[in-house]
């Protein structure tokens, strides 16, 4: 496992072929690196797998998130923002000034933009902004087999399966 200093050296020397190692880093290592080397965080996120970047991004402080998004090319910023869970994306955008939000909304996919605008439409500090639209709901008349089928079909898209709403 490379040390934080090793990662910084890879970034400084543009040894991109060795970045494959970065995708084996734990989320904790990425967060530690980002906190320690803020100026290099954007470059690190350019080379991370987008899913891993999204998993880590939500745990960073707002200022670090802003630095990363601003330092990424639009295409990479769009990939990262589109990969975030809807409630995490809304929480991030909800803290930014209006003009910054408008610019970032432009680079989102149409589906993601519509979903984000819907969540941002809820009043600030309301549950509507904090909730995820990615949940499973079933009917009280569904059989256990039907519920299991629903979970198999749509469970991957749900942010959490701890609760199933009836």
PDB file of C-alpha atoms in Angstrom, residues 7-95:
ATOM      1  CA  UNK A   7       0.796   9.165  -3.729  1.00  0.00           C
ATOM      2  CA  UNK A   8       1.864  12.805  -3.759  1.00  0.00           C
ATOM      3  CA  UNK A   9       5.061  11.860  -5.614  1.00  0.00           C
ATOM      4  CA  UNK A  10       3.060   9.943  -8.229  1.00  0.00           C
ATOM      5  CA  UNK A  11       0.897  13.011  -8.762  1.00  0.00           C
ATOM      6  CA  UNK A  12       3.823  15.447  -8.870  1.00  0.00           C
ATOM      7  CA  UNK A  13       5.757  13.370 -11.373  1.00  0.00           C
ATOM      8  CA  UNK A  14       2.749  12.543 -13.574  1.00  0.00           C
ATOM      9  CA  UNK A  15       3.369   8.829 -13.223  1.00  0.00           C
ATOM     10  CA  UNK A  16      -0.185   8.150 -14.285  1.00  0.00           C
ATOM     11  CA  UNK A  17       0.377   4.523 -15.261  1.00  0.00           C
ATOM     12  CA  UNK A  18       1.006   3.810 -11.608  1.00  0.00           C
ATOM     13  CA  UNK A  19      -2.327   5.340 -10.686  1.00  0.00           C
ATOM     14  CA  UNK A  20      -3.882   1.923 -10.995  1.00  0.00           C
ATOM     15  CA  UNK A  21      -2.608   1.533  -7.442  1.00  0.00           C
ATOM     16  CA  UNK A  22      -4.765   4.452  -6.360  1.00  0.00           C
ATOM     17  CA  UNK A  23      -7.950   2.560  -7.034  1.00  0.00           C
ATOM     18  CA  UNK A  24      -6.815   0.011  -4.482  1.00  0.00           C
ATOM     19  CA  UNK A  25      -6.534   2.677  -1.791  1.00  0.00           C
ATOM     20  CA  UNK A  26      -9.024   2.585   1.024  1.00  0.00           C
ATOM     21  CA  UNK A  27     -11.519   5.395   1.399  1.00  0.00           C
ATOM     22  CA  UNK A  28      -9.763   6.338   4.623  1.00  0.00           C
ATOM     23  CA  UNK A  29      -6.425   6.749   2.792  1.00  0.00           C
ATOM     24  CA  UNK A  30      -8.030   8.955   0.152  1.00  0.00           C
ATOM     25  CA  UNK A  31      -9.671  11.125   2.801  1.00  0.00           C
ATOM     26  CA  UNK A  32      -6.388  11.403   4.719  1.00  0.00           C
ATOM     27  CA  UNK A  33      -4.531  12.344   1.534  1.00  0.00           C
ATOM     28  CA  UNK A  34      -7.154  14.942   0.621  1.00  0.00           C
ATOM     29  CA  UNK A  35      -7.011  16.486   4.084  1.00  0.00           C
ATOM     30  CA  UNK A  36      -3.224  16.578   4.106  1.00  0.00           C
ATOM     31  CA  UNK A  37      -2.541  17.600   0.486  1.00  0.00           C
ATOM     32  CA  UNK A  38      -5.524  19.727  -0.464  1.00  0.00           C
ATOM     33  CA  UNK A  39      -3.727  21.206  -3.483  1.00  0.00           C
ATOM     34  CA  UNK A  40      -3.310  17.726  -4.958  1.00  0.00           C
ATOM     35  CA  UNK A  41      -6.815  16.471  -4.187  1.00  0.00           C
ATOM     36  CA  UNK A  42      -8.264  17.491  -7.556  1.00  0.00           C
ATOM     37  CA  UNK A  43      -5.544  15.677  -9.449  1.00  0.00           C
ATOM     38  CA  UNK A  44      -6.075  12.601  -7.306  1.00  0.00           C
ATOM     39  CA  UNK A  45      -9.817  12.639  -8.019  1.00  0.00           C
ATOM     40  CA  UNK A  46      -9.144  12.937 -11.761  1.00  0.00           C
ATOM     41  CA  UNK A  47      -7.561   9.500 -11.676  1.00  0.00           C
ATOM     42  CA  UNK A  48      -9.802   7.693  -9.211  1.00  0.00           C
ATOM     43  CA  UNK A  49     -12.543   5.383 -10.328  1.00  0.00           C
ATOM     44  CA  UNK A  50     -15.701   7.513 -10.323  1.00  0.00           C
ATOM     45  CA  UNK A  51     -17.562   5.182  -7.932  1.00  0.00           C
ATOM     46  CA  UNK A  52     -14.725   5.284  -5.441  1.00  0.00           C
ATOM     47  CA  UNK A  53     -14.490   9.057  -5.798  1.00  0.00           C
ATOM     48  CA  UNK A  54     -18.218   9.411  -5.118  1.00  0.00           C
ATOM     49  CA  UNK A  55     -18.021   7.157  -2.048  1.00  0.00           C
ATOM     50  CA  UNK A  56     -15.244   9.317  -0.589  1.00  0.00           C
ATOM     51  CA  UNK A  57     -16.495  12.750  -1.707  1.00  0.00           C
ATOM     52  CA  UNK A  58     -19.502  12.772   0.615  1.00  0.00           C
ATOM     53  CA  UNK A  59     -17.263  12.399   3.685  1.00  0.00           C
ATOM     54  CA  UNK A  60     -15.094  15.408   2.873  1.00  0.00           C
ATOM     55  CA  UNK A  61     -15.648  18.856   4.317  1.00  0.00           C
ATOM     56  CA  UNK A  62     -17.518  21.346   2.152  1.00  0.00           C
ATOM     57  CA  UNK A  63     -14.402  23.410   1.439  1.00  0.00           C
ATOM     58  CA  UNK A  64     -12.479  20.328   0.262  1.00  0.00           C
ATOM     59  CA  UNK A  65     -15.425  19.300  -1.913  1.00  0.00           C
ATOM     60  CA  UNK A  66     -15.500  22.750  -3.516  1.00  0.00           C
ATOM     61  CA  UNK A  67     -11.756  22.693  -4.182  1.00  0.00           C
ATOM     62  CA  UNK A  68     -12.013  19.284  -5.823  1.00  0.00           C
ATOM     63  CA  UNK A  69     -14.983  20.179  -8.044  1.00  0.00           C
ATOM     64  CA  UNK A  70     -13.404  23.487  -9.108  1.00  0.00           C
ATOM     65  CA  UNK A  71     -10.113  21.796  -9.987  1.00  0.00           C
ATOM     66  CA  UNK A  72     -11.662  19.033 -12.097  1.00  0.00           C
ATOM     67  CA  UNK A  73     -12.311  19.435 -15.818  1.00  0.00           C
ATOM     68  CA  UNK A  74     -16.057  19.791 -16.493  1.00  0.00           C
ATOM     69  CA  UNK A  75     -16.296  16.242 -17.822  1.00  0.00           C
ATOM     70  CA  UNK A  76     -14.758  14.749 -14.666  1.00  0.00           C
ATOM     71  CA  UNK A  77     -16.764  17.040 -12.374  1.00  0.00           C
ATOM     72  CA  UNK A  78     -19.932  15.925 -14.172  1.00  0.00           C
ATOM     73  CA  UNK A  79     -18.983  12.252 -13.782  1.00  0.00           C
ATOM     74  CA  UNK A  80     -18.383  12.708 -10.075  1.00  0.00           C
ATOM     75  CA  UNK A  81     -21.542  14.743  -9.424  1.00  0.00           C
ATOM     76  CA  UNK A  82     -23.667  12.336 -11.472  1.00  0.00           C
ATOM     77  CA  UNK A  83     -22.243   9.403  -9.487  1.00  0.00           C
ATOM     78  CA  UNK A  84     -23.109  10.889  -6.084  1.00  0.00           C
ATOM     79  CA  UNK A  85     -26.215   9.677  -4.308  1.00  0.00           C
ATOM     80  CA  UNK A  86     -29.022  12.209  -4.887  1.00  0.00           C
ATOM     81  CA  UNK A  87     -29.157  13.353  -1.260  1.00  0.00           C
ATOM     82  CA  UNK A  88     -25.350  13.736  -1.079  1.00  0.00           C
ATOM     83  CA  UNK A  89     -25.319  15.752  -4.312  1.00  0.00           C
ATOM     84  CA  UNK A  90     -28.153  17.961  -3.035  1.00  0.00           C
ATOM     85  CA  UNK A  91     -26.397  18.496   0.306  1.00  0.00           C
ATOM     86  CA  UNK A  92     -23.241  19.621  -1.511  1.00  0.00           C
ATOM     87  CA  UNK A  93     -25.020  21.907  -3.980  1.00  0.00           C
ATOM     88  CA  UNK A  94     -27.280  23.298  -1.261  1.00  0.00           C
ATOM     89  CA  UNK A  95     -24.268  24.837   0.471  1.00  0.00           C
TER      90      UNK A  95
END
